[in-house]
mmCIF file of C-alpha atoms and ligand atoms in Angstrom:
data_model
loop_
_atom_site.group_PDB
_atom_site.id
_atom_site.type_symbol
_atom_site.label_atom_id
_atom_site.label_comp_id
_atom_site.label_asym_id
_atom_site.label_seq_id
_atom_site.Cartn_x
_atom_site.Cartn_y
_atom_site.Cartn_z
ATOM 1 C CA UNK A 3 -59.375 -114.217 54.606
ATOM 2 C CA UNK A 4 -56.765 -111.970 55.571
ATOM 3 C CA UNK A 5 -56.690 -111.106 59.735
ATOM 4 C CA UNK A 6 -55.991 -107.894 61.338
ATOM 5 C CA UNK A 7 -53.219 -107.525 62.870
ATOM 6 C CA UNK A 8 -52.409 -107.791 66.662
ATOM 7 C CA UNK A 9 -49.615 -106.955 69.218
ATOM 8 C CA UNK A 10 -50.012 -109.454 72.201
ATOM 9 C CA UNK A 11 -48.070 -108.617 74.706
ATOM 10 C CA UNK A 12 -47.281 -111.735 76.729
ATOM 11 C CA UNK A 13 -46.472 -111.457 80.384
ATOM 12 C CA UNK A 14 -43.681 -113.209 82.054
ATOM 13 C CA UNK A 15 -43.477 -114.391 84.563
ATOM 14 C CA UNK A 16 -46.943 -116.166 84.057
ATOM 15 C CA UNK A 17 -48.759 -119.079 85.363
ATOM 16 C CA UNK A 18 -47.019 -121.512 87.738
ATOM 17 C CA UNK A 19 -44.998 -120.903 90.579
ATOM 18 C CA UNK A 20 -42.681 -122.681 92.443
ATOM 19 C CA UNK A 21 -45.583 -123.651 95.484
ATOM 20 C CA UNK A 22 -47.968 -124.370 92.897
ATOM 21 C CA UNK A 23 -45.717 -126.750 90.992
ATOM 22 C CA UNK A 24 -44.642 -128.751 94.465
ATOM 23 C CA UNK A 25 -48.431 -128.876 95.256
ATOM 24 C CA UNK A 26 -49.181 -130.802 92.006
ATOM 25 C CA UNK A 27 -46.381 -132.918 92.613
ATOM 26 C CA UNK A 28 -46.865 -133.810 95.935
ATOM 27 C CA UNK A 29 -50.474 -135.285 94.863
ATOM 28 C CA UNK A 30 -49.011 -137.285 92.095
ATOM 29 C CA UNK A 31 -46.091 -138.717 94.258
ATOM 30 C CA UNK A 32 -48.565 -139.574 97.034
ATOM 31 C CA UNK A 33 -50.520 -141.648 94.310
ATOM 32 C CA UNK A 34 -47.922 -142.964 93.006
ATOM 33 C CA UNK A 35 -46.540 -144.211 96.631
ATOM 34 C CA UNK A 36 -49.844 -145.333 98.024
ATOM 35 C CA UNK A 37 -52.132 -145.940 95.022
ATOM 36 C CA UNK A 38 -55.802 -144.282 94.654
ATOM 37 C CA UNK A 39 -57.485 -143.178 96.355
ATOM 38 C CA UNK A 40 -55.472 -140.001 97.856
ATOM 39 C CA UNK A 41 -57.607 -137.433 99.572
ATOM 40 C CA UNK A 42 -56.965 -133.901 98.878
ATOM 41 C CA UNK A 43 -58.726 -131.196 101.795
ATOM 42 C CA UNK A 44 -59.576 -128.593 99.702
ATOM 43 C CA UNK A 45 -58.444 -127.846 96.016
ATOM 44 C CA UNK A 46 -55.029 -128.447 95.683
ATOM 45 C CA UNK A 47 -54.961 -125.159 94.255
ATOM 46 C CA UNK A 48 -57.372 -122.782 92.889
ATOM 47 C CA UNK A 49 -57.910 -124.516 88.768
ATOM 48 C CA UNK A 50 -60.593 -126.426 87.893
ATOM 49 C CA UNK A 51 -58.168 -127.682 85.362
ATOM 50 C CA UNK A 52 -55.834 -129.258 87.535
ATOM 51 C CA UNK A 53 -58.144 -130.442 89.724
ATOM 52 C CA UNK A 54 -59.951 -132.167 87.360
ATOM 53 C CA UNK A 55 -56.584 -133.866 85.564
ATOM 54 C CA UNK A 56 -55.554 -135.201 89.544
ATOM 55 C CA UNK A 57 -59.102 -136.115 89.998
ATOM 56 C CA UNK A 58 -58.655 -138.218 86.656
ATOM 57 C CA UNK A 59 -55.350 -139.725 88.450
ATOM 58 C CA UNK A 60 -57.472 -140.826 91.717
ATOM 59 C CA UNK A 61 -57.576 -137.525 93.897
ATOM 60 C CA UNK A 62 -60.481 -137.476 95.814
ATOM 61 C CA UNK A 63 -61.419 -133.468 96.953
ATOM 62 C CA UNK A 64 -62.633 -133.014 100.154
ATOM 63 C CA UNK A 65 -63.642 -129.823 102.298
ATOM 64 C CA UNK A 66 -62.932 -131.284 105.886
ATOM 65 C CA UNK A 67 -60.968 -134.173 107.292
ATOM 66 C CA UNK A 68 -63.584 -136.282 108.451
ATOM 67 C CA UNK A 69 -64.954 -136.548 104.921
ATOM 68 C CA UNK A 70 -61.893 -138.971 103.897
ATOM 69 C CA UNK A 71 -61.898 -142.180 105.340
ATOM 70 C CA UNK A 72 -59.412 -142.439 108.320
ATOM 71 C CA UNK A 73 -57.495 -144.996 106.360
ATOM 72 C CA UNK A 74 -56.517 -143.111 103.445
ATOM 73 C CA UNK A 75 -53.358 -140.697 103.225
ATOM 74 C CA UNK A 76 -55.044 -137.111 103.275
ATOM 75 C CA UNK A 77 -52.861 -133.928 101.152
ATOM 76 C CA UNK A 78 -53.868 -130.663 102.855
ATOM 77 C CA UNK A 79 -53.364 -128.024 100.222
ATOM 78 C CA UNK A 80 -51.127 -125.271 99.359
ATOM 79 C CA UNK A 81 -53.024 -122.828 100.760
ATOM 80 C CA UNK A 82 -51.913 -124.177 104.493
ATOM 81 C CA UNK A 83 -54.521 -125.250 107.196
ATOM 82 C CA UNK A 84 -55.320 -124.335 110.647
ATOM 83 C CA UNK A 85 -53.506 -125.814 112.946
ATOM 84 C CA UNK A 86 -56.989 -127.762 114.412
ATOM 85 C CA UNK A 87 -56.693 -129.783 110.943
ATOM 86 C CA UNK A 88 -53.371 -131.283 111.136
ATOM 87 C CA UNK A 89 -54.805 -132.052 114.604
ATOM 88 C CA UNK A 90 -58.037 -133.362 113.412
ATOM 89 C CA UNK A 91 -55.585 -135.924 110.666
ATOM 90 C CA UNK A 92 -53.501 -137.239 113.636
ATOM 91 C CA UNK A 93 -56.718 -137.803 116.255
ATOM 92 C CA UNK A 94 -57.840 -140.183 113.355
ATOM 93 C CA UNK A 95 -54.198 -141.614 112.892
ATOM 94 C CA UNK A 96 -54.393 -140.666 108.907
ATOM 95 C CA UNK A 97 -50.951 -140.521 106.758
ATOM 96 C CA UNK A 98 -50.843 -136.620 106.035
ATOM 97 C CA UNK A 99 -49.032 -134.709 103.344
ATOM 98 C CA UNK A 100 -48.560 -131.329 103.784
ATOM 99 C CA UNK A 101 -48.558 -129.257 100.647
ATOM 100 C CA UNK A 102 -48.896 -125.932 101.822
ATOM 101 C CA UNK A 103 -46.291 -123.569 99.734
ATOM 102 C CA UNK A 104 -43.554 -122.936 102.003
ATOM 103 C CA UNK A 105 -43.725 -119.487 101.814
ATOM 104 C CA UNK A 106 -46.954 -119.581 103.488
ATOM 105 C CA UNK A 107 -45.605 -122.201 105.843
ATOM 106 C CA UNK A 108 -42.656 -118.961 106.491
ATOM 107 C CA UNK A 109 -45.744 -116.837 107.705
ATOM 108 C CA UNK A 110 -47.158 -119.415 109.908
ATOM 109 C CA UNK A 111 -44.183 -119.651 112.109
ATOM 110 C CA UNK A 112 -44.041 -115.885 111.857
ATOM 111 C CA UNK A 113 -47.343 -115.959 113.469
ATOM 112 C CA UNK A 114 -46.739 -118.063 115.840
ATOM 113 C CA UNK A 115 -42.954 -116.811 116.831
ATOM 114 C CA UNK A 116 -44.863 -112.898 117.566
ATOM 115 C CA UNK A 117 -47.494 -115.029 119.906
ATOM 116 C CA UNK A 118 -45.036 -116.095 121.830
ATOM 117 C CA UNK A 119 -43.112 -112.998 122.318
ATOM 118 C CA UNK A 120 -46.622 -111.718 123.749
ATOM 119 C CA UNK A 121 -47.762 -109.607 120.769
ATOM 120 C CA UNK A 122 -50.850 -109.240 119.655
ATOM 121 C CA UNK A 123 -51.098 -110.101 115.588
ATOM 122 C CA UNK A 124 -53.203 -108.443 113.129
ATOM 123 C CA UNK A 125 -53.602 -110.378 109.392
ATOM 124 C CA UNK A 126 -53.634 -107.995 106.281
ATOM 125 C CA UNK A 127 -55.718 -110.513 104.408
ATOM 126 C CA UNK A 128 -59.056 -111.336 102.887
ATOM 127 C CA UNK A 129 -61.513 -112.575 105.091
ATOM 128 C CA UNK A 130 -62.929 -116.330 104.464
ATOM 129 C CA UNK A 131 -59.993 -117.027 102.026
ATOM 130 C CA UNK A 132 -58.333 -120.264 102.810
ATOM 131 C CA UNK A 133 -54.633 -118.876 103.291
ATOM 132 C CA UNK A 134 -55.890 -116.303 105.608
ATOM 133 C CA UNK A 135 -58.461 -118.960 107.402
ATOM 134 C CA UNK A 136 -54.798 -121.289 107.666
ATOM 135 C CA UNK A 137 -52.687 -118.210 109.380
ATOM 136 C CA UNK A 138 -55.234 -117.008 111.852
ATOM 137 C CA UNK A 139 -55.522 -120.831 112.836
ATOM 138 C CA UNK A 140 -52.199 -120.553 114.097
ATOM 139 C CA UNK A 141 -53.005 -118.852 117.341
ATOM 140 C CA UNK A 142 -55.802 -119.295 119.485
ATOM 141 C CA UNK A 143 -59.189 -118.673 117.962
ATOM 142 C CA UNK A 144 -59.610 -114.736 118.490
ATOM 143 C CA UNK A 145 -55.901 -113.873 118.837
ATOM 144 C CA UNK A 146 -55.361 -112.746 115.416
ATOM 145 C CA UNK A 147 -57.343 -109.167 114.424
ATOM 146 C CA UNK A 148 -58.085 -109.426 110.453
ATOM 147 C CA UNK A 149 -57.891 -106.425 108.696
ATOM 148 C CA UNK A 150 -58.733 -106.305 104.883
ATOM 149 C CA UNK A 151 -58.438 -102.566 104.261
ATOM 150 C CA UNK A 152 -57.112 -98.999 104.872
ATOM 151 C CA UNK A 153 -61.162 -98.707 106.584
ATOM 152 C CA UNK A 154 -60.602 -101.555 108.996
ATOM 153 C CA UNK A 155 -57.394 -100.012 110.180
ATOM 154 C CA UNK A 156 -59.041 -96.814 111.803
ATOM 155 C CA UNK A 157 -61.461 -99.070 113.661
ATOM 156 C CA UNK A 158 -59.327 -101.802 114.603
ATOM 157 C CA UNK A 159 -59.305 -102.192 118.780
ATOM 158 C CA UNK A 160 -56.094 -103.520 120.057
ATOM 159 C CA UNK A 161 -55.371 -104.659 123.582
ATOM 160 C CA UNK A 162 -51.550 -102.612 123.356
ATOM 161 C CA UNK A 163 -50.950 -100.420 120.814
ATOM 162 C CA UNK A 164 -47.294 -100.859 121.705
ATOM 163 C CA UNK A 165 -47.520 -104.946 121.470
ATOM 164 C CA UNK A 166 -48.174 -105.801 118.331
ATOM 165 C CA UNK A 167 -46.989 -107.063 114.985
ATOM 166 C CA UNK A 168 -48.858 -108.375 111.506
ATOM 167 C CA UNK A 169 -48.760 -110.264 108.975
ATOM 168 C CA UNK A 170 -50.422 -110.584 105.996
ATOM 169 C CA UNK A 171 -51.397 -112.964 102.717
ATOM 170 C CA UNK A 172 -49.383 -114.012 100.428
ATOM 171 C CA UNK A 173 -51.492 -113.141 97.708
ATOM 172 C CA UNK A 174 -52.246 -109.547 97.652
ATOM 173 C CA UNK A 175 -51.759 -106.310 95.428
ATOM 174 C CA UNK A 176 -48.630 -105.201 96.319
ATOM 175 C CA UNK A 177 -49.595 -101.610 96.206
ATOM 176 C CA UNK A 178 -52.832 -101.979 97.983
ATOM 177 C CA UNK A 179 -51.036 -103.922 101.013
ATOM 178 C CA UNK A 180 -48.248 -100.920 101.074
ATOM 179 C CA UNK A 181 -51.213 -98.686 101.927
ATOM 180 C CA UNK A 182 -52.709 -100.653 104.770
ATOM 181 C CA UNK A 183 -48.799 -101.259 105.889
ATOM 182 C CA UNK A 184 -48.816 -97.590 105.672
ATOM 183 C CA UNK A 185 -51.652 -97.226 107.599
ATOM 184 C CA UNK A 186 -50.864 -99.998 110.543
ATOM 185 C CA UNK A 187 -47.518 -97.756 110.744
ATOM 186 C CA UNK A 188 -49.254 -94.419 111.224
ATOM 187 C CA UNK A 189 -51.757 -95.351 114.238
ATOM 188 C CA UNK A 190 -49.323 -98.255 115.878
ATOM 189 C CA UNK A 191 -45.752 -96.663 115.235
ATOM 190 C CA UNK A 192 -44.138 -99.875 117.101
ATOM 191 C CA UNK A 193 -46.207 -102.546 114.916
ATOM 192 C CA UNK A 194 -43.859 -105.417 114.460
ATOM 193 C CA UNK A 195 -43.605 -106.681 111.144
ATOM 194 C CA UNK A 196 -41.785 -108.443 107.723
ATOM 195 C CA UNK A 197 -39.405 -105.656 105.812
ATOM 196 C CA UNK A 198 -42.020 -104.951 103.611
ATOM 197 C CA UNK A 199 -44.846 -107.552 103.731
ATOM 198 C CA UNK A 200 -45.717 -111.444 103.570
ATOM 199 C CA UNK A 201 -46.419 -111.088 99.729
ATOM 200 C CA UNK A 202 -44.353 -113.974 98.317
ATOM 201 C CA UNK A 203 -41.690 -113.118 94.922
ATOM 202 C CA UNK A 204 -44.464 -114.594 92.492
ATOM 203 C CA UNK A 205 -47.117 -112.537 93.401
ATOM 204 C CA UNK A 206 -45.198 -109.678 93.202
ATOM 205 C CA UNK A 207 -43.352 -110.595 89.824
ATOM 206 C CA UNK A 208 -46.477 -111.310 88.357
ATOM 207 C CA UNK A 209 -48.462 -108.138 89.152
ATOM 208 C CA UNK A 210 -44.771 -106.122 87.843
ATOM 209 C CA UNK A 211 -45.288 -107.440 84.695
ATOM 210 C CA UNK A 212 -49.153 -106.452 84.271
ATOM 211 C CA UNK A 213 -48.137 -103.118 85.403
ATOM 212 C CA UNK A 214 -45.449 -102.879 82.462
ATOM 213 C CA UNK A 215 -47.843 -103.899 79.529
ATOM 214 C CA UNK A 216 -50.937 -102.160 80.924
ATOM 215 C CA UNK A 217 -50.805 -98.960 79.507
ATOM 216 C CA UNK A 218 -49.877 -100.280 75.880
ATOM 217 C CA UNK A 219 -52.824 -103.005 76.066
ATOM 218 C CA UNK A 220 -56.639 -101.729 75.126
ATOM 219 C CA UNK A 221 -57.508 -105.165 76.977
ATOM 220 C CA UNK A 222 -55.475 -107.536 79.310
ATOM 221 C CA UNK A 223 -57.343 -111.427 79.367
ATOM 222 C CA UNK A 224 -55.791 -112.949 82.868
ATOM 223 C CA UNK A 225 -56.198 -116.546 83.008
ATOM 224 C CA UNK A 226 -57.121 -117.930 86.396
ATOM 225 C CA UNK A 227 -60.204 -118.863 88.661
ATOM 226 C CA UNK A 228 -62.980 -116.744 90.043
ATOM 227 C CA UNK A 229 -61.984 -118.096 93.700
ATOM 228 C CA UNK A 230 -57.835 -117.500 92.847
ATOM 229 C CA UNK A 231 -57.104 -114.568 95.388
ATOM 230 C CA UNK A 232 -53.399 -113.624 93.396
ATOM 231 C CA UNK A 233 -55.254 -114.084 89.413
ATOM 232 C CA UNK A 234 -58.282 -111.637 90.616
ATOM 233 C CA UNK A 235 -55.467 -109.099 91.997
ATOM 234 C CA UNK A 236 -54.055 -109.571 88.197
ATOM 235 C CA UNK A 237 -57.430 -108.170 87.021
ATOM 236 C CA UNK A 238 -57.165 -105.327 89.656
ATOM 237 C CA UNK A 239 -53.610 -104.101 89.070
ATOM 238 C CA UNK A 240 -54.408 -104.214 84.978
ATOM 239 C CA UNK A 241 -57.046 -101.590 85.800
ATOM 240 C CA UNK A 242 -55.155 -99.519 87.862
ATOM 241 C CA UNK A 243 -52.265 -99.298 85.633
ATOM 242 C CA UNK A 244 -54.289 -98.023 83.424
ATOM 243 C CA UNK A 245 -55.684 -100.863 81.356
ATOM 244 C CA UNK A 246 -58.937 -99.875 80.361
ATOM 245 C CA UNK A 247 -60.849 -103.719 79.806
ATOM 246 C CA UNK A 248 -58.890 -106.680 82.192
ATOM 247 C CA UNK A 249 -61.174 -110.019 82.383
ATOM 248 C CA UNK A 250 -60.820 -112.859 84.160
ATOM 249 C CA UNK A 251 -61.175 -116.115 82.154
ATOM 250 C CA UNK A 252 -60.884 -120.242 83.399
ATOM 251 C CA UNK A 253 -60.157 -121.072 79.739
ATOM 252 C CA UNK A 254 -60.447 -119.796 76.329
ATOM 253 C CA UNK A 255 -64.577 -120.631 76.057
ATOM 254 C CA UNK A 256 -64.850 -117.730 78.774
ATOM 255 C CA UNK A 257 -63.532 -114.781 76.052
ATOM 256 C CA UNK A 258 -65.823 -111.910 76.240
ATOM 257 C CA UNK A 259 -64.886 -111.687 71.913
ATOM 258 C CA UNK A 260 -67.286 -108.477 72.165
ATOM 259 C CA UNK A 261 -65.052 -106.396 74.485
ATOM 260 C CA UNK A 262 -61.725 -106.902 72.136
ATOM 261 C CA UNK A 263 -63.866 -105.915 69.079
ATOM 262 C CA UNK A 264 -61.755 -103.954 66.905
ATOM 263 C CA UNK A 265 -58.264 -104.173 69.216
ATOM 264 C CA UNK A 266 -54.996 -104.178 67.810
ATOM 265 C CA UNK A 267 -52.824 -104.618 71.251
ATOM 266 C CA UNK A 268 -53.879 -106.896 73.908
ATOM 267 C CA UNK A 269 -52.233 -108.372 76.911
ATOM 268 C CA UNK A 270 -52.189 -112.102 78.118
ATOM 269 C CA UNK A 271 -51.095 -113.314 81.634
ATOM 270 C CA UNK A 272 -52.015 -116.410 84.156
ATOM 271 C CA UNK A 273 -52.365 -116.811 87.919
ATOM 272 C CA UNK A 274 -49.314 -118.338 90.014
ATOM 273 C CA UNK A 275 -51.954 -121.665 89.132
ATOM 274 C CA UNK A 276 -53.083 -121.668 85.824
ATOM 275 C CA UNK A 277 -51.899 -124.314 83.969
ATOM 276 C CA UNK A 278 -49.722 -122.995 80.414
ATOM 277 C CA UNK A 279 -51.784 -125.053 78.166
ATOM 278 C CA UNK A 280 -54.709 -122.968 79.194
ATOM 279 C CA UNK A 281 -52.735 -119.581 77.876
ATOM 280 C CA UNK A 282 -51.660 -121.506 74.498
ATOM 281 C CA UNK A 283 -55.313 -122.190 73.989
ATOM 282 C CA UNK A 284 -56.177 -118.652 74.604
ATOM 283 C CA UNK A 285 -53.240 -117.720 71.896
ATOM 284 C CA UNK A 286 -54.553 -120.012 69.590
ATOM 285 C CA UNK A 287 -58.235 -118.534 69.957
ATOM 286 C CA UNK A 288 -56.811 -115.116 69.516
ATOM 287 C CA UNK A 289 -54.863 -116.455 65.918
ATOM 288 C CA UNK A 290 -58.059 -117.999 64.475
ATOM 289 C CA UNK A 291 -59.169 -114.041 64.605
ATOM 290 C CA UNK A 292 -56.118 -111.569 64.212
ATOM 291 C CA UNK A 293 -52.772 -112.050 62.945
ATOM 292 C CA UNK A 294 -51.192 -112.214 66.284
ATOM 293 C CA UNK A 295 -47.795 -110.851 66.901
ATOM 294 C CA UNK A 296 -46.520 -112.008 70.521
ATOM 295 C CA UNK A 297 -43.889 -109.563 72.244
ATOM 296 C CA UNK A 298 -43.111 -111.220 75.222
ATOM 297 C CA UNK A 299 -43.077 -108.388 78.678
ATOM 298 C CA UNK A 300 -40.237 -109.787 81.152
ATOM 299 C CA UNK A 301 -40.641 -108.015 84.629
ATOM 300 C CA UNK A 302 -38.131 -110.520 86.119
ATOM 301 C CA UNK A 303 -36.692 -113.994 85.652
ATOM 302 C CA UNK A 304 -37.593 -116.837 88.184
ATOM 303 C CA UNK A 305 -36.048 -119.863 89.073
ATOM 304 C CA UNK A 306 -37.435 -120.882 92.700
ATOM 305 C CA UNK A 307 -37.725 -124.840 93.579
ATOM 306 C CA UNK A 308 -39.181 -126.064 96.543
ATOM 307 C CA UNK A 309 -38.477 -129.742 97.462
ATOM 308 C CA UNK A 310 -41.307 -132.206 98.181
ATOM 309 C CA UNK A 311 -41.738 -133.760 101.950
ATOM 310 C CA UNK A 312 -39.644 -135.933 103.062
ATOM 311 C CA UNK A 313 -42.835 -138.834 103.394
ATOM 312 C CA UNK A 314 -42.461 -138.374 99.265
ATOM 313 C CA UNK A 315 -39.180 -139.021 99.270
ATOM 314 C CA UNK A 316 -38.956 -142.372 101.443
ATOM 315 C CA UNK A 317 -40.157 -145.696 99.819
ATOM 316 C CA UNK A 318 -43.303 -147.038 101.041
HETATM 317 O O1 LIG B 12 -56.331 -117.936 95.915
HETATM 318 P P1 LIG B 12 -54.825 -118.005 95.865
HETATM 319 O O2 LIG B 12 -54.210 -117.040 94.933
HETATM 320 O O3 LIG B 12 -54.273 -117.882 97.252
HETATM 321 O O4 LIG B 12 -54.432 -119.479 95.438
HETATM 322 P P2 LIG B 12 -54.181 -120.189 94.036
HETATM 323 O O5 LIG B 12 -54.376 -121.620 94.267
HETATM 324 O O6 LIG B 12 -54.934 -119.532 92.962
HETATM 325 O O7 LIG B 12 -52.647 -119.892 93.711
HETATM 326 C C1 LIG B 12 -51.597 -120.409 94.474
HETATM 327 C C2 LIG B 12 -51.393 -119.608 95.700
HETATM 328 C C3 LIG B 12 -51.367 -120.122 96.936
HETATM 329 C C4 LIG B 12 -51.358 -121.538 97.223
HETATM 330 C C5 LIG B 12 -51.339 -119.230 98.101
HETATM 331 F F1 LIG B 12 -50.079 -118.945 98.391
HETATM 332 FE FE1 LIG B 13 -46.219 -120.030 97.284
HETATM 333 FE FE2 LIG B 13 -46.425 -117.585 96.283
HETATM 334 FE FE3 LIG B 13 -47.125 -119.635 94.837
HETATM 335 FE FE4 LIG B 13 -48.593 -118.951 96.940
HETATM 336 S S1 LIG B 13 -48.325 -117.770 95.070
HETATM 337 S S2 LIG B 13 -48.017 -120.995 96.341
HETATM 338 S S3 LIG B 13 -46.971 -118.243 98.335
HETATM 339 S S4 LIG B 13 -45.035 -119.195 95.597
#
């Protein structure tokens, strides 16, 4: 059977990044230092797939402290946490790991340095998303205003329009942030905040190299979870830049075949914590149907390592 042909253009970066890869470690160091069970407060990061594998290796996935036995290390995850749940670890005089990226960790104390100068913060974030739950949980509950969009900016009440500063997610279209940025800068001219935004180098990178291939690409398959704020924003930004199909798939199973019907260029990328055996699957899927020509789309090279905790790096 001869197979049509296909251009796939193959994003890089892709997949991984540099907080991702530390989170995953820092699980399987702290069962390889204390043995299983480790307790994990909330998915390590947002992939079935590599929660499952750590759950395989003796992670136990929890929502809340108190659901881990006191006597058991507890991992919070890369997302970051409140400060109440650090708290919560140490009233119960449990062994915590912090895994939260350090980039987020960068926005905490950012948070917490424009509280004490006596500013008021607002959070360009998404409401209910763990990252943006972690941040606000900096400051006293009902210090930090959330806003999500350009809409929430107009009716945002402020106690000093000249004492203020944000922040915002890590995760977020670039673009889309720019205009809120925009927006906070137009009704508060003295608004305190990063050079540009919060939005860490992968994100960015990530969504630059969707935004390259999307106008070649009839579809653009993003691998990454339903609940993984920085793969959805992959979906988004394909759209935008003109893509005219993007869809968001856990694995290869998840292909909507009937939507590439009759393609001849697609696209393939992974959120910052999809695991690269999930896009090689998706490859492979796409060669049982088309003769698949890859042409790899580099929007920037990467080579960020953040070290593991100190804890990991002690004996036992
Ligand atoms: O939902 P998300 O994009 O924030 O998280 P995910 O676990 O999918 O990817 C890693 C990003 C983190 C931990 C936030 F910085
Ligand atoms: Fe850190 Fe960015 Fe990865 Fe989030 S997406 S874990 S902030 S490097």
């Amino acid at each position: 059977m001869t197979r049509p042909p296909l251009t796939l253009h193959l994003a890089a970066p892709r997949g991984f990044c540099a907080g991702v890869d530390r989170a995953i470690r820092i699980v399987e160091l702290a069962l390889e230092k204390w043995g299983a069970p480790v307790y994990v407060r909330h998915e390590i990061v947002h992939n079935r797939t590599v929660v499952d594998s750590l759950r395989a290796k003796g992670a136990v996935f929890v929502e809340e402290v108190h659901e881990a036995p006191a006597d058991r290390p507890i991992v919070f995850s890369a997302h970051g946490v409140a400060r109440s749940v650090p708290a919560e670890a140490a009233a119960r005089n449990m062994i915590q790991v912090d895994a939260t990226c350090p980039l987020v960790t960068k926005v905490h104390i950012e948070a917490a340095r424009h509280h004490e100068n006596g500013l008021q913060l607002v959070m360009i974030g998404h409401a209910g998303h763990p990252e943006t739950v972690g941040t606000m949980g900096q400051l006293p509950p009902g210090e930090v205003l959330l806003v999500e969009d350009v809409e929430d900016v107009a009716s945002l009440q402020v106690r000093d329009p000249d004492r203020l500063a944000f922040v915002t997610q890590t995760t977020l279209s670039v673009d889309d942030t720019a205009g809120i940025i925009a927006a906070l800068r137009d009704r508060f001219p003295s608004i305190l905040g990063p050079g540009r935004e919060d939005i860490c180098y992968a994100t960015t990178n990530r969504q630059m190299a969707v935004k390259a291939m999307a106008p070649s690409c009839e579809a653009i398959l993003v691998v990454g979870a339903p609940n993984s704020s920085n793969s959805r924003r992959l979906v988004e930004v394909a759209r935008k830049a003109g893509c005219p199909h993007a869809q968001l798939i856990e694995t290869a199973a998840q292909i909507d075949w009937r939507a590439l019907e009759g393609a001849r260029s697609l696209g393939l990328t992974a959120g910052a914590s999809a695991p690269e055996e999930l896009v090689n699957e998706v490859i492979d899927a796409l060669r049982a149907r088309w003769d698949v020509t890859v042409l790899p789309v580099v929007a920037a090279e990467e080579d960020v390592e953040f070290k593991v905790p100190r804890i990991l790096r002690e004996p036992a």
